[in-house]
mmCIF file of C-alpha atoms in Angstrom:
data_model
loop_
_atom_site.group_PDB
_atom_site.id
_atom_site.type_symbol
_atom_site.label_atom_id
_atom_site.label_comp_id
_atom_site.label_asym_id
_atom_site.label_seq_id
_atom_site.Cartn_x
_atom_site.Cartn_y
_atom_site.Cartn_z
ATOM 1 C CA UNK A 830 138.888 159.916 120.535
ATOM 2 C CA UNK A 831 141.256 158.284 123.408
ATOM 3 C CA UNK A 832 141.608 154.588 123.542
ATOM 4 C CA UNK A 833 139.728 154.467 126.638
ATOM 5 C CA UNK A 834 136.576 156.085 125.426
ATOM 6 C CA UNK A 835 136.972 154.140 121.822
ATOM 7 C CA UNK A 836 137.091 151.036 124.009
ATOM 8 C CA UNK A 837 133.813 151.796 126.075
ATOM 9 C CA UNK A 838 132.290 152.744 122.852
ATOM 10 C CA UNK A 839 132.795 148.968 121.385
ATOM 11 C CA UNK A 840 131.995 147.451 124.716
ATOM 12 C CA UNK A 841 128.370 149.001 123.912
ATOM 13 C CA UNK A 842 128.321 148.621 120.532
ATOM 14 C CA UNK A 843 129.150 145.283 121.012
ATOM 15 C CA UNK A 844 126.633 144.679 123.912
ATOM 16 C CA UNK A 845 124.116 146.325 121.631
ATOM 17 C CA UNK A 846 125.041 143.530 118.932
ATOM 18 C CA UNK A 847 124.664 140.494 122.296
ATOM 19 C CA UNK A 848 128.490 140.090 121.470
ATOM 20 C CA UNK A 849 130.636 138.608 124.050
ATOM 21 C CA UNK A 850 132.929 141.473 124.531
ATOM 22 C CA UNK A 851 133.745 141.879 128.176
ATOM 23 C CA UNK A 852 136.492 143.576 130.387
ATOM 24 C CA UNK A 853 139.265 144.178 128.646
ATOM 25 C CA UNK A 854 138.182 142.292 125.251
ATOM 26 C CA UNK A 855 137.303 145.249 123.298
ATOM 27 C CA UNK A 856 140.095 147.510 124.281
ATOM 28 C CA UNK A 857 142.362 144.194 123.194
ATOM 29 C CA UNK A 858 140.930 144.057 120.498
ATOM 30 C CA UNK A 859 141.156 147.834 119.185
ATOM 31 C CA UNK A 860 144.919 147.602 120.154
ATOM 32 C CA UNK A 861 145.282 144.538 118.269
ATOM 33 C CA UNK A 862 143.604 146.217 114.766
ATOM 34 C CA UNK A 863 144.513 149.503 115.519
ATOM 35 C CA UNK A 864 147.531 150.293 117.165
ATOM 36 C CA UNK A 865 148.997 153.660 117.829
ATOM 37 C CA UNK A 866 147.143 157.092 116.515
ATOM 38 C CA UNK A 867 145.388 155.031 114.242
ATOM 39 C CA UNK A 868 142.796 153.752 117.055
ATOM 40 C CA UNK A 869 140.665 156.774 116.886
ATOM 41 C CA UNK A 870 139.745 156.256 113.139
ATOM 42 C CA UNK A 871 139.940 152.189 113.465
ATOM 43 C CA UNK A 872 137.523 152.974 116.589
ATOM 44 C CA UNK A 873 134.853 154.405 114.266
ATOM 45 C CA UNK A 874 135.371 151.612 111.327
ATOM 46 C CA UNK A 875 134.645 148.577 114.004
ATOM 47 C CA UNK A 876 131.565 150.621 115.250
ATOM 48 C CA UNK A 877 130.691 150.841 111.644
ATOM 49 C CA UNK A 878 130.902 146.584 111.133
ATOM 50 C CA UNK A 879 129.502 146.192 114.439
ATOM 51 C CA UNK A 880 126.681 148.062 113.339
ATOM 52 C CA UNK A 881 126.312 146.513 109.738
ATOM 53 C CA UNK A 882 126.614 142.898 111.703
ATOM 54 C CA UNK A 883 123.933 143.714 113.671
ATOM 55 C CA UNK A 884 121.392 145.195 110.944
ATOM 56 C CA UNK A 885 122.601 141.782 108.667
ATOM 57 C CA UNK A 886 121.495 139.628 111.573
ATOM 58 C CA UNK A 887 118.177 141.214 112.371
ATOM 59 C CA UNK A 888 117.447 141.733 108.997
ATOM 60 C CA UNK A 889 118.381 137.324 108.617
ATOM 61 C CA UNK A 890 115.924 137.133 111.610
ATOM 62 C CA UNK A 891 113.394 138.825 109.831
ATOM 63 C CA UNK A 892 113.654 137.335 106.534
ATOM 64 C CA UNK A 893 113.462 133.737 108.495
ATOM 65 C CA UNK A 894 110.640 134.879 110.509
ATOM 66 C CA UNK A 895 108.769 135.937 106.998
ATOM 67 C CA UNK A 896 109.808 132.805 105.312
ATOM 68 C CA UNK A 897 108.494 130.452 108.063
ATOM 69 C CA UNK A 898 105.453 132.356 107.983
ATOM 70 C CA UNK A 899 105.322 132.049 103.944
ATOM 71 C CA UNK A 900 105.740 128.029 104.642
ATOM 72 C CA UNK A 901 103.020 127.914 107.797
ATOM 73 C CA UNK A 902 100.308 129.092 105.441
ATOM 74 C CA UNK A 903 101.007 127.064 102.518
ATOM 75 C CA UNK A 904 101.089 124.155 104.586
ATOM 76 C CA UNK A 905 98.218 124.814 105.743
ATOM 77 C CA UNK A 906 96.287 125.419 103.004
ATOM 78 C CA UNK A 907 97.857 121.781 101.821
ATOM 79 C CA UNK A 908 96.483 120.559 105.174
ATOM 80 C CA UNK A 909 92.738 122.031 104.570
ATOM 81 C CA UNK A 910 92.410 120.656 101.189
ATOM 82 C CA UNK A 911 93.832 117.159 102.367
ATOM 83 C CA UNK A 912 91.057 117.471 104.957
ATOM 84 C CA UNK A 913 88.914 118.154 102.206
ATOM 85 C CA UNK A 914 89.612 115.305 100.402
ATOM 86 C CA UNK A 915 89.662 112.864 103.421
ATOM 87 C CA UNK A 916 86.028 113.903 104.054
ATOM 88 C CA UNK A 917 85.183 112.505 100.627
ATOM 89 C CA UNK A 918 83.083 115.191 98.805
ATOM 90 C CA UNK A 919 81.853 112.784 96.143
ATOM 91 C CA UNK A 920 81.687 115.934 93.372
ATOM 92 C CA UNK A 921 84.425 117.526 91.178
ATOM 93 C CA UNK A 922 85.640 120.632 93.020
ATOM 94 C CA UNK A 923 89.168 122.403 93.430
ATOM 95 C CA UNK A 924 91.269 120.590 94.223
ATOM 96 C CA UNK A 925 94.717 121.306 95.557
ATOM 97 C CA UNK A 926 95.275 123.442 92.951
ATOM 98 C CA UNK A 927 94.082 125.730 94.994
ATOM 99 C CA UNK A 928 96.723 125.319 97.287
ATOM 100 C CA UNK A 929 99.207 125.368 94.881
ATOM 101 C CA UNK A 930 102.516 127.286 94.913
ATOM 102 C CA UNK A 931 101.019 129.968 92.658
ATOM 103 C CA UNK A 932 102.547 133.804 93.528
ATOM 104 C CA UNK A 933 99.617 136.032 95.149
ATOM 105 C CA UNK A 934 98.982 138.896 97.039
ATOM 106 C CA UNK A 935 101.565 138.184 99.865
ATOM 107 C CA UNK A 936 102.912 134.963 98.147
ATOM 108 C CA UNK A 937 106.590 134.914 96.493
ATOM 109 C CA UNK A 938 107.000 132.440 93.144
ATOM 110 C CA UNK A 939 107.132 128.419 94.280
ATOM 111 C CA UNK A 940 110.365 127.078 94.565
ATOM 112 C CA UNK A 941 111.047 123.663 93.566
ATOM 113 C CA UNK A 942 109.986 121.863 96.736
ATOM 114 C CA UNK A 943 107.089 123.547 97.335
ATOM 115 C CA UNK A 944 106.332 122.783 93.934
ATOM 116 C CA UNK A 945 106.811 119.003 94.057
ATOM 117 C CA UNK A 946 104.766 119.475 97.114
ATOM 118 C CA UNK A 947 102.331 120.495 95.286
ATOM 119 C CA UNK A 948 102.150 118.190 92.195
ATOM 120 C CA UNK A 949 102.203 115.270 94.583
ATOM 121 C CA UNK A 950 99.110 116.424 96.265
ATOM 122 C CA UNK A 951 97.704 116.961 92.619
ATOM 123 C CA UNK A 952 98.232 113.518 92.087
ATOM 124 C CA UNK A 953 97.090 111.851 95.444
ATOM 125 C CA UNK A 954 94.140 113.706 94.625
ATOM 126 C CA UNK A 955 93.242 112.187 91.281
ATOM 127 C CA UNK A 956 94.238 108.623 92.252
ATOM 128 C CA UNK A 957 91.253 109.753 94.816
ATOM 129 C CA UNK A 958 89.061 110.993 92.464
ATOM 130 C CA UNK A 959 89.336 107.932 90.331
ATOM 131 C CA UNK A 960 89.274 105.588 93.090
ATOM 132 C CA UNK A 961 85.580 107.196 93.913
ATOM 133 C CA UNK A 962 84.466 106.755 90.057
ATOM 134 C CA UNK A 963 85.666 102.969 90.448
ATOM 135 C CA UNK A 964 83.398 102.453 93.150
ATOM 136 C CA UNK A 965 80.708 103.538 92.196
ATOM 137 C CA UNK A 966 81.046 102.520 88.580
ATOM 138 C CA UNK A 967 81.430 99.042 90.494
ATOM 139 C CA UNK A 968 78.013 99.244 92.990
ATOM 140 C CA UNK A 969 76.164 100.256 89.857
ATOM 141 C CA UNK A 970 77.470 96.997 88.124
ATOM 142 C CA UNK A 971 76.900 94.590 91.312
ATOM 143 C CA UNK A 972 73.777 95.803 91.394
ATOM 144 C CA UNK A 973 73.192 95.056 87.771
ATOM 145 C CA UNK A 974 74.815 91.357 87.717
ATOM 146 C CA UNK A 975 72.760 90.712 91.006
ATOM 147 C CA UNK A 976 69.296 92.350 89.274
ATOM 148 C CA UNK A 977 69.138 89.694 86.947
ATOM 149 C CA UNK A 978 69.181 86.577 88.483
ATOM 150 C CA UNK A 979 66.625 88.433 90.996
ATOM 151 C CA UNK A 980 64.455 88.786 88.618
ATOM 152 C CA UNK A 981 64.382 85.629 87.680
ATOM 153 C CA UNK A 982 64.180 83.884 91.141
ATOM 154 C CA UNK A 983 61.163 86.095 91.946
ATOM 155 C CA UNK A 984 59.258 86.171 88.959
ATOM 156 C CA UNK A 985 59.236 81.961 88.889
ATOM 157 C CA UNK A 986 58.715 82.046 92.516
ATOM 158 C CA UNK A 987 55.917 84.872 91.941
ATOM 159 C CA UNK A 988 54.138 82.664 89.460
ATOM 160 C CA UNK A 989 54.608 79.422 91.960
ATOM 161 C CA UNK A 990 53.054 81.439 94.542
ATOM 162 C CA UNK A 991 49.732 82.603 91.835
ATOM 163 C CA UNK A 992 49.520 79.621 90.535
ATOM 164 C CA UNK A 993 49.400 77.262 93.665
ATOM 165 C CA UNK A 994 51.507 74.303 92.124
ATOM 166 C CA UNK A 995 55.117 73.446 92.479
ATOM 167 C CA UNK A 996 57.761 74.480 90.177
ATOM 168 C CA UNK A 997 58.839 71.471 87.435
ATOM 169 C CA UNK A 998 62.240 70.357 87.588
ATOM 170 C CA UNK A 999 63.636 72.301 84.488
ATOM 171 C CA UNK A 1000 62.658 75.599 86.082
ATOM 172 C CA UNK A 1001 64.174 74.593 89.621
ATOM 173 C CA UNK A 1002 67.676 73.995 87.458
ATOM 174 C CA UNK A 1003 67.192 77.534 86.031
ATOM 175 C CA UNK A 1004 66.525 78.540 89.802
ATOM 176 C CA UNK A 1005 69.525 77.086 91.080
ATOM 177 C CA UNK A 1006 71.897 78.094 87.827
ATOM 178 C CA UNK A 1007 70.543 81.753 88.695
ATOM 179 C CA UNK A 1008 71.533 81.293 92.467
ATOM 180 C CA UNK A 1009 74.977 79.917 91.571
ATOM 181 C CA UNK A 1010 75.589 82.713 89.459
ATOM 182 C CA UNK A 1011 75.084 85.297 92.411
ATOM 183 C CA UNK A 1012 76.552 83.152 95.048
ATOM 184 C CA UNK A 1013 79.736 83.273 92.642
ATOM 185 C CA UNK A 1014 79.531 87.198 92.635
ATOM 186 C CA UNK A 1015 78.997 87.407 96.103
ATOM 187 C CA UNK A 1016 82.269 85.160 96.875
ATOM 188 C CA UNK A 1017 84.373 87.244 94.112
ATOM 189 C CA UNK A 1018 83.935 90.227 96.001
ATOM 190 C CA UNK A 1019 84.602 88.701 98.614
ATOM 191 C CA UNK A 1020 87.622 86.680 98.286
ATOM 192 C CA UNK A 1021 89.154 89.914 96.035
ATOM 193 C CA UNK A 1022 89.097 91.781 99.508
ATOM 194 C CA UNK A 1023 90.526 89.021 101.193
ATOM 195 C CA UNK A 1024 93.555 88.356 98.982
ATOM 196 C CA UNK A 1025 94.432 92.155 98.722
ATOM 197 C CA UNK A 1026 94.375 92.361 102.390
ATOM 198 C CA UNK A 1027 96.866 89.103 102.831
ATOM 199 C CA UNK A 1028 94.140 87.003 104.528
ATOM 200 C CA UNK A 1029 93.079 84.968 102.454
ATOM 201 C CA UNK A 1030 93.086 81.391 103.695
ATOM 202 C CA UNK A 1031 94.310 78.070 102.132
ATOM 203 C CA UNK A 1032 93.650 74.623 103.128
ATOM 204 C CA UNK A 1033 95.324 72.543 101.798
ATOM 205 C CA UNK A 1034 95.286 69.033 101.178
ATOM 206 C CA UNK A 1035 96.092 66.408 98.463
ATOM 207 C CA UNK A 1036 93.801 66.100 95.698
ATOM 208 C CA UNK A 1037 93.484 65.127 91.892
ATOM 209 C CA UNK A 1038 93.292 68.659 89.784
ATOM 210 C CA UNK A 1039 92.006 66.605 87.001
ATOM 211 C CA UNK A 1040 88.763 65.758 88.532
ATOM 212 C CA UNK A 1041 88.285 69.189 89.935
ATOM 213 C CA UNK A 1042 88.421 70.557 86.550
ATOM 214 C CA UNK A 1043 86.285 67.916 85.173
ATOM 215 C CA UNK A 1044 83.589 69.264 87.636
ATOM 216 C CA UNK A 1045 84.107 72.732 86.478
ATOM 217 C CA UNK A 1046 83.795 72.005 83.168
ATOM 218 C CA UNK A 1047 80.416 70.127 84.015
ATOM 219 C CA UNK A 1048 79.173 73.084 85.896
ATOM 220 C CA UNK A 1049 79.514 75.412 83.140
ATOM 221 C CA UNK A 1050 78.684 73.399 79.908
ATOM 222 C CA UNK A 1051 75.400 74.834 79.922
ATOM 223 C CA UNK A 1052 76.534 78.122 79.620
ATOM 224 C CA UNK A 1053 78.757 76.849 77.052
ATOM 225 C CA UNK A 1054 75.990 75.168 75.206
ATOM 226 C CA UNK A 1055 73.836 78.495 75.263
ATOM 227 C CA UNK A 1056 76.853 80.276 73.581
ATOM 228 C CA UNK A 1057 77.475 77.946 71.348
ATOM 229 C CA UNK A 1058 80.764 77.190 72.565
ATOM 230 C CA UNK A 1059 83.081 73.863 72.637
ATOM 231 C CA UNK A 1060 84.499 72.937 76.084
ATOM 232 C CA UNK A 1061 87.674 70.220 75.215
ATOM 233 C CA UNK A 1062 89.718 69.000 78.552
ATOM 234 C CA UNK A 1063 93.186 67.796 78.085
ATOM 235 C CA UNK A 1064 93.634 66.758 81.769
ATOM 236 C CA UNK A 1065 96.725 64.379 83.252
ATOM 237 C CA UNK A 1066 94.570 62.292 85.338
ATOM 238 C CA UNK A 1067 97.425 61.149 87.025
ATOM 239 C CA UNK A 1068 98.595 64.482 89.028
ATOM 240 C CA UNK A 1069 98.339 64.788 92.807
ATOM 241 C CA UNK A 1070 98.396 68.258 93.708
ATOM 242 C CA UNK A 1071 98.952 69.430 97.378
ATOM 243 C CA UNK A 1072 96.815 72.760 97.739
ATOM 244 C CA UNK A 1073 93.267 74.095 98.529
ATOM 245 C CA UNK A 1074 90.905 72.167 96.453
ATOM 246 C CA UNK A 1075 87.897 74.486 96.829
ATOM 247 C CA UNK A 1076 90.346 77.842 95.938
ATOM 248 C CA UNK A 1077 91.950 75.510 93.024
ATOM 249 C CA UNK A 1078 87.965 74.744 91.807
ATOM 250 C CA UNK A 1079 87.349 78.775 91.856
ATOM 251 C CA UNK A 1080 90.570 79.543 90.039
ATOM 252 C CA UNK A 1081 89.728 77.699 87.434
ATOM 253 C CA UNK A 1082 85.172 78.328 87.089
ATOM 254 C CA UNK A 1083 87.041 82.120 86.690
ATOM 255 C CA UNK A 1084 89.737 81.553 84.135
ATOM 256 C CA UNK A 1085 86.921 78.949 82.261
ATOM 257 C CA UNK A 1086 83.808 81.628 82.916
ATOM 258 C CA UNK A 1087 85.734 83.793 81.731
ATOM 259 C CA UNK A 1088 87.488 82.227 77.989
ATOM 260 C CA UNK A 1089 83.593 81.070 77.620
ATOM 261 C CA UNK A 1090 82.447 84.569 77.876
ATOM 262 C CA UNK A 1091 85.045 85.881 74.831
ATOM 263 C CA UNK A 1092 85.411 82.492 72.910
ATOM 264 C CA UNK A 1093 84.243 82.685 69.528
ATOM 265 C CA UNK A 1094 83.442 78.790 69.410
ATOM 266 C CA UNK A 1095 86.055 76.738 71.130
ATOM 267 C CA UNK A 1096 87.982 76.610 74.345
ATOM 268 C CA UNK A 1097 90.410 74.316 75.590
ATOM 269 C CA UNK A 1098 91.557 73.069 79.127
ATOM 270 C CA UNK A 1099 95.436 71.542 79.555
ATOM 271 C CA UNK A 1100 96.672 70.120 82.844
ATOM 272 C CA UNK A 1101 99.927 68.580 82.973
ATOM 273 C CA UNK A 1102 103.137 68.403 85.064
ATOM 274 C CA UNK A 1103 106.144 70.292 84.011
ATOM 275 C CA UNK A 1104 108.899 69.670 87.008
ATOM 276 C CA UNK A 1105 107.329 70.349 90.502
ATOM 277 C CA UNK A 1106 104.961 72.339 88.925
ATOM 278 C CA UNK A 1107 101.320 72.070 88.056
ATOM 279 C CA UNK A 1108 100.859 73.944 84.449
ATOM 280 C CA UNK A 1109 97.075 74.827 83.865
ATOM 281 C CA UNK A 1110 96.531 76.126 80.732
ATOM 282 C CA UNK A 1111 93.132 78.089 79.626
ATOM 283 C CA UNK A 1112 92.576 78.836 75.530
ATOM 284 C CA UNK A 1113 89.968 80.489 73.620
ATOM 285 C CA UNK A 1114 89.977 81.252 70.434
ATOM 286 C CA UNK A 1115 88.252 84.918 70.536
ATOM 287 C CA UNK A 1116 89.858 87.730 69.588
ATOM 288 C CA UNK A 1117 92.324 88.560 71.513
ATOM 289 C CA UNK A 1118 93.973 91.733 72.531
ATOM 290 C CA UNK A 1119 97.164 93.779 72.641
ATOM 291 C CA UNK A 1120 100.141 92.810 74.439
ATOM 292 C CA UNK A 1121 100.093 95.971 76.505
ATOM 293 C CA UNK A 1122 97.016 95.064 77.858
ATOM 294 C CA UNK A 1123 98.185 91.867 79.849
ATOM 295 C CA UNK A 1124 98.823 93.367 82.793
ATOM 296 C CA UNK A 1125 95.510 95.567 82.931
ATOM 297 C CA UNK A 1126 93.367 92.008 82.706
ATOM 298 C CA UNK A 1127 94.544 91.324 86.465
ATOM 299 C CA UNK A 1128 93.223 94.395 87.537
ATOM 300 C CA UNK A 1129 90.261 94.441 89.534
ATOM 301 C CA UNK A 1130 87.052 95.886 88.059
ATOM 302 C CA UNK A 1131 89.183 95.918 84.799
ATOM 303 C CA UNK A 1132 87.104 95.379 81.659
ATOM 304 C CA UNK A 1133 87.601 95.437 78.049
ATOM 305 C CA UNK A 1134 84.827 97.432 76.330
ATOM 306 C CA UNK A 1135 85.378 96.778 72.981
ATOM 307 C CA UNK A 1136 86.985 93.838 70.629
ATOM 308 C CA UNK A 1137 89.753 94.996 67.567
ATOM 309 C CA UNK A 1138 86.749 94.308 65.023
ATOM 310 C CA UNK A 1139 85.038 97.308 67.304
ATOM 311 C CA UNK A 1140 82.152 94.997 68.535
ATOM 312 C CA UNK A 1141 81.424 94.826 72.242
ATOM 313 C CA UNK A 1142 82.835 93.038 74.347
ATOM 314 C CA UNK A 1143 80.569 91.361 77.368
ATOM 315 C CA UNK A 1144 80.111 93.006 80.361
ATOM 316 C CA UNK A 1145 81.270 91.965 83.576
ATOM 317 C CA UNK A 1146 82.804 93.335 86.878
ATOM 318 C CA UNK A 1147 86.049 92.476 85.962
ATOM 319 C CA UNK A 1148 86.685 90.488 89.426
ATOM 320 C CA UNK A 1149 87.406 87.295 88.052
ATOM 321 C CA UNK A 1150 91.029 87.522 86.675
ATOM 322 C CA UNK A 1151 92.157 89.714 89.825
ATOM 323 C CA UNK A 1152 90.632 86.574 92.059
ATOM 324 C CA UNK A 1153 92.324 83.970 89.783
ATOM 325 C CA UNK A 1154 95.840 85.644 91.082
ATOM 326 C CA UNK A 1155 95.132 86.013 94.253
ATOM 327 C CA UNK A 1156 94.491 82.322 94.833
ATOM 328 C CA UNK A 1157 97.696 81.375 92.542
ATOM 329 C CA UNK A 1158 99.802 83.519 94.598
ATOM 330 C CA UNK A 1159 98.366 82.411 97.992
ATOM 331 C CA UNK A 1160 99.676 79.166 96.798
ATOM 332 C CA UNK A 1161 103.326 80.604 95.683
ATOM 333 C CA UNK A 1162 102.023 80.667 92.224
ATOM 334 C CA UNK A 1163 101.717 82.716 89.325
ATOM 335 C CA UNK A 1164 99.454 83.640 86.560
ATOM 336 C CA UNK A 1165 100.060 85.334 82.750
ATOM 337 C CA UNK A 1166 98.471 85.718 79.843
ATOM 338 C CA UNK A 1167 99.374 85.461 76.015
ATOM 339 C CA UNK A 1168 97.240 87.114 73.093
ATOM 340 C CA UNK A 1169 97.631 88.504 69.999
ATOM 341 C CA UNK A 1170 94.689 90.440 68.152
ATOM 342 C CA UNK A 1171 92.574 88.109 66.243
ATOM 343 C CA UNK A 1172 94.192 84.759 68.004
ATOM 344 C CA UNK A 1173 92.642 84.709 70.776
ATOM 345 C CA UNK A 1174 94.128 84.199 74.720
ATOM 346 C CA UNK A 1175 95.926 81.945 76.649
ATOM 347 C CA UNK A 1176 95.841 81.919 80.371
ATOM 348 C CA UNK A 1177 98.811 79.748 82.249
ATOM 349 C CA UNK A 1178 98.294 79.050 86.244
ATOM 350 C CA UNK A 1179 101.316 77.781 87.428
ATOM 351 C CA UNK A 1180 101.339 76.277 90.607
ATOM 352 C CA UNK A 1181 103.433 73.771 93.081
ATOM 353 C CA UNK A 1182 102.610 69.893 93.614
ATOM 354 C CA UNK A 1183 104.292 70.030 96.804
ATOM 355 C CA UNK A 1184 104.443 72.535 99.235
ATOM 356 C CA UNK A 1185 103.789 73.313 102.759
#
């Protein structure tokens, strides 16, 4: 083959190919590789890469093509089951699993991301799944802790009503224990939502923490009494504290409702000063619990079913200890707990005297 005719065959080779090969470039180029009587022969071997080039890049097109296809339906099968789960099917169905990186018919083995992909979704969806069993595990026991006190109200009310004569005063106290009891649900659930959201408001003002615990301790002697359970202040009369007084008064009807509740016979209220702090301290002398399960106490709709002896433990919604530290923290506070099995609990609010 002359030079001329191996030169137009590159310059269509190479057009073939979309390579930028014009005039004079391919004949160049043979010269360059291939000079002399060796053109014909180094002629054929560049058609030959040209060629190979060309079948490497459409095949690269292809294979990207395919993969982006491969991706496409995977993520959208991860798309249909998040839908799925957004819409909040309230039974146990497959879950992502489904959309899982699992080889099939026209799907190649998962590789590591898709994977990960995957197990995340997996996971998003049982934090859902559990998140639905919370609530309504937590309507069915708001509708229990309200049922009671209902029942009461109306069946006294029911019997006023028959019997055409007013209520005596001892039943009117039972009355209005019952109504405090639900008003202090209602304004749990309540201020929980507000403090996880960040709006829960503080107004604050200066005020003496020891009489505001001496009030709470008043309010729930009687339910001290009917448990058979000592109530013993240890208050610093003396401390000004600068804060909300009603939040401060909640704080503590939870942290003292609550030590009642598990209290095998005695529990003990501390207030004192340590630095620019207010220390108040909440002990009972139930049984206690494991150290591991501090942090699940501040948990809302956390409860502990059982004691170490294996007895029950009371039930509640588990609102009250999630509340107490979201009013310590709106005041730049904390709140912790010490136990040991069989010792009983301690519960420390530590809050500021001062601040703005």
């Amino acid at each position: 083959m002359s030079a001329p005719a191996a030169a137009d065959r590159i310059k269509r080779i190479a057009a073939a190919a979309a390579l930028p090969l014009a005039g004079g470039a391919a004949a160049a180029l043979l010269a360059a590789l291939w000079p002399g009587s060796d053109q014909d022969a180094g002629a054929a071997e560049l058609a030959r890469c040209l060629l190979a080039g060309a079948g490497a890049a459409a095949l690269a097109a292809g294979g990207a093509w395919l993969e982006r296809r491969r991706w496409r339906r995977r993520v959208s099968a991860w798309i249909v089951q998040a839908g799925k789960l957004a819409e909040g099917p309230e039974r146990e169905e497959e879950g992502p699993e489904a959309a899982s990186a699992a080889p099939g018919p026209d799907r190649s083995p998962a590789t590591l991301e898709e994977q990960l992909m995957a197990d995340a979704l997996r996971r998003g969806a049982g934090m859902i799944r559990q998140l639905r069993t919370t609530r309504r595990l937590m309507v069915a026991e708001v509708a229990h802790e309200l049922r009671s006190p209902l029942a009461v109200i109306r069946a006294s009310l029911d019997n006023a009503l028959y019997e055409q004569r007013p209520l005596p005063p001892e039943r009117l106290a039972v009355l209005s224990e019952q109504a405090a009891a639900m008003s202090r649900l209602v304004q749990d659930l309540q201020d929980l939502s507000l403090s996880e959201s960040g709006r829960l408001r503080i107004e604050k003002e200066w005020f003496e923490p020891a009489a505001a615990a001496a009030s709470a301790i008043e309010l729930l002697q009687p339910e001290a009494d009917d448990r058979g359970v000592e109530l013993v202040a240890e208050l610093d009369v003396k401390l000004l504290l600068y804060g909300d007084e009603k939040r401060f008064s909640q704080l503590l009807l939870n942290l003292l409702g609550n030590a009642i509740r598990h209290a095998r016979s005695r529990v003990t209220v501390s207030a004192s000063a340590s630095g620019a702090e207010l220390v108040l301290r909440v002990r009972d002398d139930g049984w206690g619990f494991e150290p591991e399960e501090a942090e699940q106490l501040f948990q809302r709709y956390y409860r502990k079913p059982t004691y170490a002896d294996g007895s029950p433990a009371p039930r509640g919604l588990g609102l009250g200890l999630a509340v107490v530290r979201g009013i310590a923290q709106a005041h730049d506070g904390s709140v912790e707990v010490e136990s040991r099995v069989g010792e009983g609990a301690a519960f420390t609010a530590r809050l500021p005297l001062f601040r703005e």
